[in-house]
Coordinates of C-alpha atoms in Angstrom, one line a residue:
Chain A
X13 CA 3.3 30.9 21.3
X14 CA 5.9 30.6 19.0
X15 CA 4.3 28.0 16.0
X16 CA 8.0 28.0 14.2
X17 CA 8.2 24.2 13.7
X18 CA 11.1 21.8 14.6
X19 CA 14.2 22.0 12.3
X20 CA 13.9 20.0 9.0
X21 CA 14.7 16.7 9.5
X22 CA 15.8 14.5 6.4
X23 CA 13.4 11.3 7.4
X24 CA 10.6 12.4 10.0
X25 CA 7.9 9.1 10.8
X26 CA 5.8 12.3 11.9
X27 CA 5.6 13.7 8.4
X28 CA 4.8 10.2 6.9
X29 CA 2.4 9.4 9.8
X30 CA 0.6 12.6 8.5
X31 CA -0.2 11.6 5.0
X32 CA -0.8 8.1 6.0
X33 CA -3.9 8.9 8.4
X34 CA -5.1 11.7 6.4
X35 CA -4.6 9.0 3.2
X36 CA -6.6 6.7 5.5
X37 CA -9.2 9.4 6.3
X38 CA -9.7 10.2 2.6
X39 CA -10.8 6.6 2.0
X40 CA -12.9 5.5 4.8
X41 CA -14.7 9.2 4.2
X42 CA -15.0 8.1 0.4
X43 CA -16.8 5.2 1.8
X44 CA -15.2 2.4 0.7
X45 CA -15.6 0.0 3.5
X46 CA -19.3 -0.4 1.9
X47 CA -18.0 -3.2 -0.5
X48 CA -17.5 -5.0 3.5
X49 CA -21.5 -5.2 3.5
X50 CA -21.5 -7.1 -0.1
X51 CA -18.9 -9.7 1.9
X52 CA -21.4 -10.0 4.6
X53 CA -24.3 -10.9 2.6
X54 CA -22.1 -13.2 0.4
X55 CA -21.4 -15.3 3.7
X56 CA -24.9 -14.7 4.9
X57 CA -26.7 -15.9 1.4
X58 CA -24.3 -19.2 1.8
X59 CA -25.9 -20.5 4.6
X60 CA -29.3 -20.4 2.7
X61 CA -28.0 -22.3 -0.3
X62 CA -26.1 -24.9 1.4
X63 CA -28.5 -26.8 3.7
X64 CA -28.9 -29.8 2.2
X65 CA -24.6 -30.6 2.6
X66 CA -23.5 -32.2 5.6
X67 CA -21.8 -30.1 8.2
X68 CA -18.2 -30.8 7.0
X69 CA -18.8 -29.8 3.6
X70 CA -20.6 -26.4 4.7
X71 CA -17.5 -25.6 6.6
X72 CA -15.1 -26.4 3.7
X73 CA -17.6 -24.5 1.1
X74 CA -17.6 -21.5 3.5
X75 CA -13.9 -21.7 4.2
X76 CA -13.4 -21.9 0.4
X77 CA -16.0 -18.8 -0.7
X78 CA -14.9 -16.4 2.2
X79 CA -11.4 -17.0 1.8
X80 CA -11.4 -16.6 -2.0
X81 CA -13.9 -13.7 -1.4
X82 CA -11.1 -12.2 0.9
X83 CA -8.6 -12.8 -1.9
X84 CA -10.6 -10.8 -4.3
X85 CA -11.9 -8.4 -2.1
X86 CA -8.7 -7.0 -0.5
X87 CA -7.1 -7.5 -4.0
X88 CA -9.8 -5.2 -5.8
X89 CA -9.5 -2.9 -3.0
X90 CA -5.9 -2.3 -3.1
X91 CA -5.9 -1.6 -7.2
X92 CA -8.9 0.8 -6.9
X93 CA -8.1 2.7 -3.8
X94 CA -4.5 3.3 -4.6
X95 CA -5.2 3.8 -8.8
X96 CA -6.8 7.4 -7.8
X97 CA -4.5 8.6 -5.2
X98 CA -1.9 10.0 -7.1
X99 CA -4.1 11.1 -10.2
X100 CA -6.2 12.6 -8.5
X101 CA -3.7 14.8 -6.3
X102 CA -2.1 16.1 -9.1
X103 CA -5.5 17.3 -11.0
X104 CA -7.0 18.8 -7.7
X105 CA -3.2 20.6 -7.2
X106 CA -3.4 19.2 -3.9
X107 CA -0.2 17.5 -4.6
X108 CA 1.7 20.9 -5.3
X109 CA 1.1 22.0 -1.8
X110 CA 1.9 19.3 -0.4
X111 CA 5.6 19.2 -2.4
X112 CA 6.2 23.0 -1.8
X113 CA 6.3 22.5 2.3
X114 CA 9.4 20.4 3.2
X115 CA 8.3 17.2 2.4
X116 CA 10.4 14.9 0.7
X117 CA 9.2 13.1 -2.1
X118 CA 9.8 9.6 -0.8
X119 CA 7.9 10.3 2.9
X120 CA 4.7 11.1 0.6
X121 CA 5.0 7.9 -1.3
X122 CA 5.3 6.2 1.9
X123 CA 2.5 8.0 3.7
X124 CA 0.5 7.2 0.7
X125 CA 1.6 3.7 0.6
X126 CA 0.8 3.2 4.3
X127 CA -2.5 4.8 4.4
X128 CA -3.5 2.3 1.8
X129 CA -1.9 -0.6 4.0
X130 CA -4.0 0.4 7.0
X131 CA -7.2 0.2 5.3
X132 CA -6.2 -3.1 3.7
X133 CA -5.7 -3.9 7.1
X134 CA -8.6 -2.8 8.7
X135 CA -10.8 -4.5 5.7
X136 CA -9.1 -7.9 6.1
X137 CA -9.2 -7.7 10.0
X138 CA -12.9 -7.1 10.0
X139 CA -13.7 -9.7 6.9
X140 CA -11.5 -12.4 9.1
X141 CA -13.8 -11.5 12.1
X142 CA -17.4 -11.7 10.1
X143 CA -15.8 -15.3 8.5
X144 CA -14.9 -16.5 12.3
X145 CA -18.2 -15.5 13.4
X146 CA -20.0 -17.2 10.4
X147 CA -18.0 -20.4 11.1
X148 CA -18.7 -20.4 14.6
X149 CA -22.1 -19.7 14.4
X150 CA -22.3 -22.5 11.9
X151 CA -20.5 -24.6 14.4
X152 CA -22.7 -24.3 16.8
X153 CA -25.4 -25.5 14.9
X154 CA -23.6 -28.6 14.0
X155 CA -22.5 -29.2 17.2
X156 CA -26.7 -28.6 18.7
X157 CA -27.8 -31.0 16.0
X158 CA -25.1 -33.6 16.1
X159 CA -25.8 -33.6 20.0
X160 CA -30.0 -34.3 18.8
X161 CA -29.8 -36.9 16.5
X162 CA -26.3 -38.8 18.0
X163 CA -26.5 -41.8 20.7
X164 CA -24.7 -40.5 23.8
X165 CA -21.7 -43.0 23.6
X166 CA -20.6 -41.6 20.2
X167 CA -21.0 -37.5 20.8
X168 CA -17.8 -37.2 21.9
X169 CA -16.2 -38.0 18.7
X170 CA -18.8 -36.6 16.6
X171 CA -17.6 -33.1 18.4
X172 CA -14.0 -33.7 18.2
X173 CA -14.7 -34.3 14.0
X174 CA -16.8 -30.8 14.0
X175 CA -14.3 -28.7 16.1
X176 CA -11.5 -30.5 13.9
X177 CA -13.3 -29.1 10.6
X178 CA -14.0 -26.0 11.7
X179 CA -11.2 -23.8 13.4
X180 CA -7.4 -24.5 12.6
X181 CA -4.5 -22.2 13.3
X182 CA -3.7 -22.8 9.8
X183 CA -6.2 -20.3 8.5
X184 CA -4.4 -17.5 10.5
X185 CA -1.2 -17.7 7.7
X186 CA -3.8 -18.0 4.8
X187 CA -5.1 -14.8 6.1
X188 CA -2.2 -13.2 6.8
X189 CA -1.0 -14.1 2.7
X190 CA -4.3 -12.5 1.7
X191 CA -3.2 -9.5 3.2
X192 CA 0.5 -9.5 1.7
X193 CA -0.7 -10.3 -2.1
X194 CA -3.2 -7.3 -1.3
X195 CA 0.0 -5.2 0.2
X196 CA 2.2 -6.0 -2.9
X197 CA -0.3 -5.0 -5.2
X198 CA -0.6 -1.7 -3.6
X199 CA 2.6 -1.0 -3.8
X200 CA 2.7 -1.9 -7.6
X201 CA -0.7 0.2 -8.2
X202 CA 1.0 2.9 -6.8
X203 CA 4.4 2.4 -9.1
X204 CA 2.4 2.0 -11.9
X205 CA 0.5 5.4 -11.3
X206 CA 3.6 7.6 -10.6
X207 CA 3.4 6.9 -14.6
X208 CA 0.0 6.7 -16.0
X209 CA -1.9 9.4 -17.5
X210 CA -5.2 8.5 -15.7
X211 CA -6.2 5.9 -12.6
X212 CA -8.2 3.5 -15.4
X213 CA -4.7 3.3 -17.4
X214 CA -3.4 2.1 -13.9
X215 CA -6.1 0.2 -13.0
X216 CA -6.1 -1.7 -16.3
X217 CA -2.5 -2.0 -16.2
X218 CA -2.5 -3.5 -13.1
X219 CA -5.1 -6.1 -13.5
X220 CA -3.2 -7.3 -16.2
X221 CA -0.4 -7.4 -14.2
X222 CA -2.2 -9.3 -11.7
X223 CA -3.1 -11.9 -14.8
X224 CA 0.6 -12.2 -15.8
X225 CA 1.7 -13.0 -13.0
X226 CA -0.9 -15.8 -12.5
X227 CA 0.5 -17.4 -15.3
X228 CA 3.9 -16.6 -15.4
X229 CA 4.4 -19.5 -13.4
X230 CA 2.7 -21.6 -15.9
X231 CA 4.5 -20.3 -18.8
X232 CA 7.9 -20.4 -17.2
X233 CA 7.6 -24.3 -16.9
X234 CA 6.5 -24.6 -20.2
X235 CA 9.5 -22.9 -21.6
X236 CA 12.1 -24.5 -19.0
X237 CA 10.3 -28.0 -20.5
X238 CA 11.1 -27.1 -23.9
X239 CA 14.5 -25.7 -23.0
X240 CA 16.6 -27.3 -25.6
X241 CA 14.4 -25.5 -28.4
X242 CA 14.3 -22.2 -26.6
X243 CA 16.2 -19.4 -28.4
X244 CA 18.1 -16.5 -26.3
X245 CA 15.9 -14.1 -26.9
X246 CA 12.6 -16.1 -25.1
X247 CA 15.1 -16.9 -22.5
X248 CA 15.8 -13.5 -22.1
X249 CA 11.9 -11.8 -21.8
X250 CA 11.2 -15.4 -19.7
X251 CA 13.6 -13.9 -16.9
X252 CA 12.9 -10.3 -17.7
X253 CA 9.2 -11.3 -17.1
X254 CA 9.7 -13.3 -13.9
X255 CA 11.8 -10.6 -12.4
X256 CA 9.5 -8.0 -13.1
X257 CA 6.3 -9.8 -12.2
X258 CA 5.6 -11.6 -8.8
X259 CA 4.7 -15.3 -9.2
X260 CA 1.3 -15.0 -7.7
X261 CA 1.2 -18.8 -7.7
X262 CA 3.1 -19.0 -4.9
X263 CA 0.2 -17.2 -2.9
X264 CA -1.8 -20.0 -3.7
X265 CA -0.9 -21.6 -0.6
X266 CA -3.9 -20.5 0.8
X267 CA -6.4 -22.9 -1.2
X268 CA -3.8 -25.7 0.1
X269 CA -4.6 -24.4 3.3
X270 CA -8.5 -24.6 3.2
X271 CA -8.3 -27.7 1.6
X272 CA -6.5 -28.7 4.6
X273 CA -3.0 -29.8 3.9
X274 CA -0.3 -28.6 6.3
X275 CA 1.6 -25.2 5.9
X276 CA 5.4 -25.6 6.9
X277 CA 6.4 -22.5 9.0
X278 CA 9.4 -22.0 6.6
X279 CA 6.9 -21.8 3.4
X280 CA 4.5 -19.6 4.8
X281 CA 7.8 -17.3 6.2
X282 CA 9.3 -17.6 2.8
X283 CA 6.1 -16.4 0.8
X284 CA 5.3 -13.6 3.3
X285 CA 9.1 -12.6 3.1
X286 CA 8.7 -12.8 -0.6
X287 CA 5.7 -10.1 -0.8
X288 CA 7.1 -7.9 1.6
X289 CA 10.3 -7.8 -0.8
X290 CA 8.4 -7.0 -4.0
X291 CA 6.4 -4.6 -2.1
X292 CA 9.9 -2.9 -0.8
X293 CA 11.1 -3.0 -4.5
X294 CA 8.1 -1.2 -6.3
X295 CA 8.1 1.1 -3.7
X296 CA 11.9 2.2 -3.9
X297 CA 11.1 1.7 -8.3
X298 CA 8.0 4.2 -7.5
X299 CA 10.5 6.4 -6.0
X300 CA 12.8 6.4 -8.4
X301 CA 10.0 7.3 -10.7
X302 CA 8.5 10.1 -8.9
X303 CA 11.4 11.6 -7.9
X304 CA 12.4 12.8 -11.4
X305 CA 8.4 13.4 -12.7
X306 CA 8.1 16.9 -13.7
X307 CA 4.8 18.2 -12.0
Chain B
X23 CA 20.5 38.3 1.3
X24 CA 17.7 37.9 -1.8
X25 CA 14.6 36.7 -0.6
X26 CA 14.5 34.9 -4.2
X27 CA 17.5 34.7 -6.3
X28 CA 17.1 33.6 -9.9
X29 CA 20.0 33.1 -12.3
X30 CA 20.3 32.6 -15.4
X31 CA 17.5 30.1 -15.9
X32 CA 15.8 28.1 -18.1
X33 CA 14.0 25.3 -18.6
X34 CA 13.5 23.1 -21.8
X35 CA 10.6 20.3 -22.3
X36 CA 11.0 17.6 -24.1
X37 CA 8.1 16.6 -26.6
X38 CA 7.6 12.9 -26.5
X39 CA 8.1 11.0 -29.5
X40 CA 9.5 14.1 -31.4
X41 CA 12.8 15.7 -31.6
X42 CA 11.3 19.3 -30.9
X43 CA 11.6 20.9 -27.6
X44 CA 9.6 23.5 -25.9
X45 CA 11.6 26.5 -24.2
X46 CA 9.3 27.7 -21.5
X47 CA 11.8 30.2 -19.7
X48 CA 14.9 31.2 -21.4
X49 CA 17.8 33.0 -19.2
X50 CA 15.7 34.6 -16.8
X51 CA 17.6 36.3 -13.9
X52 CA 15.7 38.2 -11.3
X53 CA 16.3 39.1 -7.7
X54 CA 13.0 39.8 -5.2
X55 CA 14.3 41.3 -2.0
X56 CA 13.0 40.8 1.7
X57 CA 9.4 42.2 2.6
X58 CA 8.5 42.8 -1.3
X59 CA 5.6 41.9 -3.2
X60 CA 7.0 41.1 -6.7
X61 CA 4.6 40.7 -9.8
X62 CA 5.7 38.3 -12.2
X63 CA 3.4 39.0 -15.1
X64 CA 2.5 37.7 -18.7
X65 CA 0.1 36.3 -21.1
X66 CA -0.4 32.5 -21.4
X67 CA 2.3 30.2 -21.6
X68 CA 4.5 33.4 -20.9
X69 CA 6.4 31.0 -18.5
X70 CA 5.4 32.4 -15.1
X71 CA 3.9 28.9 -14.0
X72 CA 7.1 27.3 -15.0
X73 CA 9.0 29.9 -13.2
X74 CA 7.0 29.6 -10.0
X75 CA 7.5 25.6 -9.6
X76 CA 10.9 25.9 -10.3
X77 CA 10.9 28.1 -7.3
X78 CA 9.0 25.8 -5.7
X79 CA 11.0 22.4 -6.2
X80 CA 8.3 21.5 -8.1
X81 CA 10.2 21.4 -11.6
X82 CA 14.3 21.0 -12.0
X83 CA 15.7 23.6 -14.2
X84 CA 17.4 22.6 -17.5
X85 CA 20.2 25.7 -16.7
X86 CA 20.6 27.9 -14.2
X87 CA 20.0 28.5 -10.6
X88 CA 17.4 29.2 -7.9
X89 CA 17.8 29.9 -4.6
X90 CA 15.7 30.8 -1.5
X91 CA 17.0 33.2 1.3
X92 CA 20.3 31.2 -0.1
X93 CA 19.1 27.7 -0.4
X94 CA 19.2 26.0 -3.4
X95 CA 15.4 25.7 -4.4
X96 CA 16.1 22.1 -5.2
X97 CA 16.6 21.2 -1.8
X98 CA 13.6 20.3 0.6
X99 CA 14.9 22.1 3.4
X100 CA 14.5 25.8 1.8
X101 CA 10.7 25.0 1.3
X102 CA 10.4 25.5 5.1
X103 CA 10.3 29.4 4.3
X104 CA 8.0 28.7 1.5
X105 CA 4.2 29.4 1.7
X106 CA 2.5 28.1 -1.6
X107 CA -0.8 29.1 -2.8
X108 CA -1.4 27.4 -6.8
X109 CA -4.2 28.7 -8.9
X110 CA -8.0 27.4 -8.6
X111 CA -7.0 24.9 -5.5
X112 CA -9.3 22.2 -4.3
X113 CA -7.4 20.7 -1.1
X114 CA -9.0 18.1 0.1
X115 CA -12.7 18.2 0.4
X116 CA -13.4 15.8 2.8
X117 CA -11.5 17.7 5.7
X118 CA -13.1 20.7 7.6
X119 CA -11.0 24.1 7.4
X120 CA -9.4 23.4 10.8
X121 CA -9.0 19.8 10.0
X122 CA -6.8 21.1 6.8
X123 CA -4.7 23.4 8.8
X124 CA -4.1 20.9 11.1
X125 CA -2.8 18.6 8.1
X126 CA -0.5 21.2 6.5
X127 CA 0.7 22.0 9.9
X128 CA 1.9 18.8 11.1
X129 CA 3.8 18.0 7.6
X130 CA 5.6 21.2 8.4
X131 CA 6.5 19.5 11.9
X132 CA 4.2 21.5 14.1
X133 CA 2.0 19.4 16.8
X134 CA -0.2 19.8 19.7
X135 CA -1.4 23.3 21.6
X136 CA 1.3 24.9 19.1
X137 CA -0.4 24.0 16.1
X138 CA -3.8 24.3 17.3
X139 CA -3.2 28.4 18.5
X140 CA -1.6 28.5 15.1
X141 CA -4.7 27.1 13.2
X142 CA -6.7 29.2 15.4
X143 CA -4.9 32.2 14.9
X144 CA -5.1 31.5 10.9
X145 CA -8.7 30.9 10.6
X146 CA -9.6 34.7 12.3
X147 CA -6.9 36.1 10.4
X148 CA -8.8 35.0 7.0
X149 CA -11.8 35.0 8.2
X150 CA -13.3 31.3 8.5
X151 CA -13.7 31.2 11.9
X152 CA -17.1 30.3 11.6
X153 CA -16.7 27.8 9.1
X154 CA -13.8 26.1 10.8
X155 CA -15.7 22.4 11.3
X156 CA -17.2 22.9 7.9
X157 CA -16.2 20.3 5.5
X158 CA -14.1 22.3 2.3
X159 CA -16.4 20.7 -0.4
X160 CA -19.3 23.3 1.1
X161 CA -16.7 25.6 0.8
X162 CA -17.5 29.1 -1.8
X163 CA -14.4 29.6 -4.1
X164 CA -13.4 32.7 -2.0
X165 CA -13.4 30.8 1.0
X166 CA -11.3 28.2 -0.3
X167 CA -8.9 30.8 -1.4
X168 CA -8.7 32.0 2.1
X169 CA -8.2 28.6 3.6
X170 CA -5.6 28.2 1.0
X171 CA -3.6 31.3 2.6
X172 CA -4.1 30.0 5.6
X173 CA -2.5 26.8 5.0
X174 CA 0.6 28.8 2.9
X175 CA 0.8 30.5 5.9
X176 CA 0.9 27.6 8.7
X177 CA 4.6 27.6 9.3
X178 CA 5.0 31.2 9.3
X179 CA 7.0 31.3 6.2
X180 CA 8.9 34.1 5.6
X181 CA 8.1 33.8 1.4
X182 CA 4.6 33.7 0.1
X183 CA 4.1 32.3 -4.0
X184 CA 0.8 33.3 -4.9
X185 CA -0.6 32.1 -7.9
X186 CA -3.6 34.1 -9.7
X187 CA -4.9 34.4 -5.7
X188 CA -7.9 36.1 -6.8
X189 CA -8.9 33.6 -9.8
X190 CA -12.6 33.1 -10.3
X191 CA -13.1 35.4 -6.7
X192 CA -15.9 38.0 -6.3
X193 CA -15.0 41.4 -6.1
X194 CA -15.6 41.9 -2.4
X195 CA -13.5 38.6 -1.7
X196 CA -10.8 39.9 -3.9
X197 CA -10.3 42.8 -2.1
X198 CA -10.1 41.0 1.1
X199 CA -7.4 39.1 -0.3
X200 CA -5.9 41.9 -1.7
X201 CA -6.1 43.6 1.9
X202 CA -4.9 40.2 3.3
X203 CA -1.4 40.6 0.9
X204 CA -1.1 44.0 1.8
X205 CA -1.1 43.0 5.4
X206 CA 1.7 40.4 4.9
X207 CA 3.8 42.7 3.5
X208 CA 3.4 44.7 6.7
X209 CA 4.6 41.6 8.6
X210 CA 7.7 42.0 6.4
X211 CA 6.5 38.3 4.7
X212 CA 8.1 38.8 0.6
X213 CA 5.4 38.0 -1.9
X214 CA 6.0 36.8 -5.0
X215 CA 2.5 37.4 -7.1
X216 CA 1.4 36.1 -10.5
X217 CA -1.9 37.4 -11.5
X218 CA -3.8 38.6 -14.7
X219 CA -5.4 41.4 -13.1
X220 CA -3.1 44.1 -13.4
X221 CA -5.0 46.9 -11.5
X222 CA -4.7 44.5 -8.6
X223 CA -1.1 43.7 -9.2
X224 CA -0.6 47.7 -10.0
X225 CA -2.0 48.2 -6.6
X226 CA -0.7 45.9 -4.3
X227 CA 3.3 45.6 -5.9
X228 CA 6.5 47.2 -5.4
X229 CA 7.9 45.7 -8.3
X230 CA 7.3 43.5 -11.1
X231 CA 8.7 41.7 -13.8
X232 CA 7.2 40.8 -17.3
X233 CA 7.8 37.5 -18.9
X234 CA 7.0 37.0 -22.8
X235 CA 7.9 33.7 -24.2
X236 CA 9.7 32.4 -21.7
X237 CA 11.9 35.6 -21.3
X238 CA 11.9 38.5 -19.3
X239 CA 11.3 41.7 -21.5
X240 CA 10.8 44.2 -18.7
X241 CA 11.9 44.4 -15.0
X242 CA 12.0 46.9 -12.2
X243 CA 9.8 49.3 -9.7
X244 CA 6.2 49.5 -10.3
X245 CA 6.2 53.3 -10.4
X246 CA 9.1 54.0 -12.2
X247 CA 8.2 51.3 -15.1
X248 CA 4.5 53.3 -15.2
X249 CA 5.5 56.9 -14.9
X250 CA 5.7 58.6 -18.0
X251 CA 8.6 61.9 -17.6
X252 CA 7.6 64.4 -19.7
X253 CA 4.1 64.2 -18.7
X254 CA 2.3 65.8 -15.0
X255 CA -1.0 65.4 -13.4
X256 CA -2.8 67.9 -11.5
X257 CA -5.9 67.1 -9.6
X258 CA -7.7 70.3 -8.3
X259 CA -10.5 70.1 -6.3
X260 CA -13.1 73.3 -5.9
X261 CA -11.3 75.1 -8.9
X262 CA -13.4 77.6 -10.3
X263 CA -13.9 78.5 -13.9
X264 CA -12.4 81.6 -13.5
X265 CA -9.5 79.9 -12.4
X266 CA -9.3 77.4 -14.7
X267 CA -9.0 79.7 -17.6
X268 CA -6.0 81.2 -16.0
X269 CA -4.1 78.4 -15.5
X270 CA -5.3 77.3 -19.6
X271 CA -3.8 80.8 -20.2
X272 CA -0.4 80.0 -18.4
X273 CA -0.2 77.2 -20.3
X274 CA -0.1 78.7 -22.9
X275 CA 2.0 81.0 -22.6
X276 CA 4.8 78.7 -21.1
X277 CA 4.4 76.5 -24.3
X278 CA 3.1 73.4 -22.0
X279 CA 0.6 71.5 -24.0
X280 CA -2.8 70.2 -22.5
X281 CA -3.1 66.7 -23.2
X282 CA -6.4 65.8 -21.5
X283 CA -8.5 67.6 -19.1
X284 CA -11.3 65.6 -16.9
X285 CA -13.3 64.4 -14.2
X286 CA -11.4 61.8 -11.9
X287 CA -13.4 58.4 -11.6
X288 CA -13.2 56.2 -9.2
X289 CA -12.4 52.8 -10.3
X290 CA -15.6 50.5 -11.4
X291 CA -14.5 47.8 -8.5
X292 CA -14.9 50.7 -5.8
X293 CA -18.1 51.9 -7.3
X294 CA -19.3 48.0 -7.2
X295 CA -18.1 47.6 -3.9
X296 CA -19.9 50.8 -2.6
X297 CA -23.0 50.2 -4.4
X298 CA -23.6 46.3 -3.2
X299 CA -22.2 47.1 0.6
X300 CA -24.9 50.0 0.9
X301 CA -27.7 47.4 -0.3
X302 CA -26.6 44.7 2.3
X303 CA -26.9 47.8 5.2

């Protein structure tokens, strides 16, 4: 049978998928999913330390801790999993064998990022499932206890309160925003790794970016509040920081959702779109750096 | 059309934070014809790897041009015709031999039954059918080199670029790789080979180029480069002392000078393989 491949095409989703699925397999076989066990144990442990709270407080605590842990775990996973991909391929010379094939550099980068995004998606879905399961089992316990301890004429109201305090559709946007934030950091970390000298450097710079992104909103407000006394140079510096780093406070709407505040669909859409935009921009800049990189 | 055409190639690397620059390759021109095995030789730092990387499009030239079967090597399409085996390749340790070939096949546009057949064919060719389902993390150095050769051949390229293909491999493995290269030559595949093992280069290359400090100092057909024009070697079998005495006297009369007279020797590689092969039996 003639093994001659199909003629070269400029952009091949099949090639990108081959690299993405290989990246996912690499990360899975490195057993990165073990951290999900830590998440599971955290939620189990939470039940043991919070029996003295009433059920509303328990639900709130569970939501706070679970979504907070999901946010930190997906962020950490996105940084650590992405940081080593490129340096390891260069160090092992695997990158040479891939780019010596008819693979454009942008397809290689997209494939790598897509692999990490798939890993993050699976992790987020698993954590969300564990969270929902923990919340559901806590809800069932609360329902059983309420039926036991409440007079029949008040049971319906008490049950309605329990249902309102546990699940709500607004948890879905919160989980999506957590994923979008992790995707943004995967892309940012990939960009840093295109010029970094080691994966440790990449991790450190990426973590520094997290803090800058978290504080830049506050800094901007302070600078703007002192607008009259602020010179041109600080303003330019501020503008550059605001342009380069995403304002991570915008992603804090997860906290509002957990606190029970309603989030408009427009705000959710804008935040998700901003995260998506930054992800694309970092990927694009990563390509420009990587395209001119001498290997 | 040449398999590789390098014209006036220069590569200069700037040194960060300094005004100095390093010239890795200077005004290099050479042609490799289709079907040839071309040896690129030179000491460490002579510019061999840089030249290879430019041919593969991994590094861009500062000046000059490199073409593969008429296509600029900076174009991604030119790599459809090329297979590459780097020095000391590691590949993905988490993949099996078969998965490795499937991965490289997929990025070359192969799919389905075609890909599976091609992978099996290559695993058989390089003698790794028995290890197809073993992860590369458990492969020996020689096996890694062989799976490296197989991935280089996955899309049936017309040109193979091999960087030290036998580095760190034991003599038996080294001979197997050498035999494979000779087999590729029979199949009409052009090979560009970088190696420090000069005896091996001598055995398999048709033509060699010697690089020194980024400059091509000698280039040509191997037999022409290493033959000594004013000397002749005659190897006799079963010659009696009387015959040898007569030859010597004839040589004395003719005015030719005998520079050396010795028993021919086998190579250490042949001797080693003979001994270790006998022990295995």
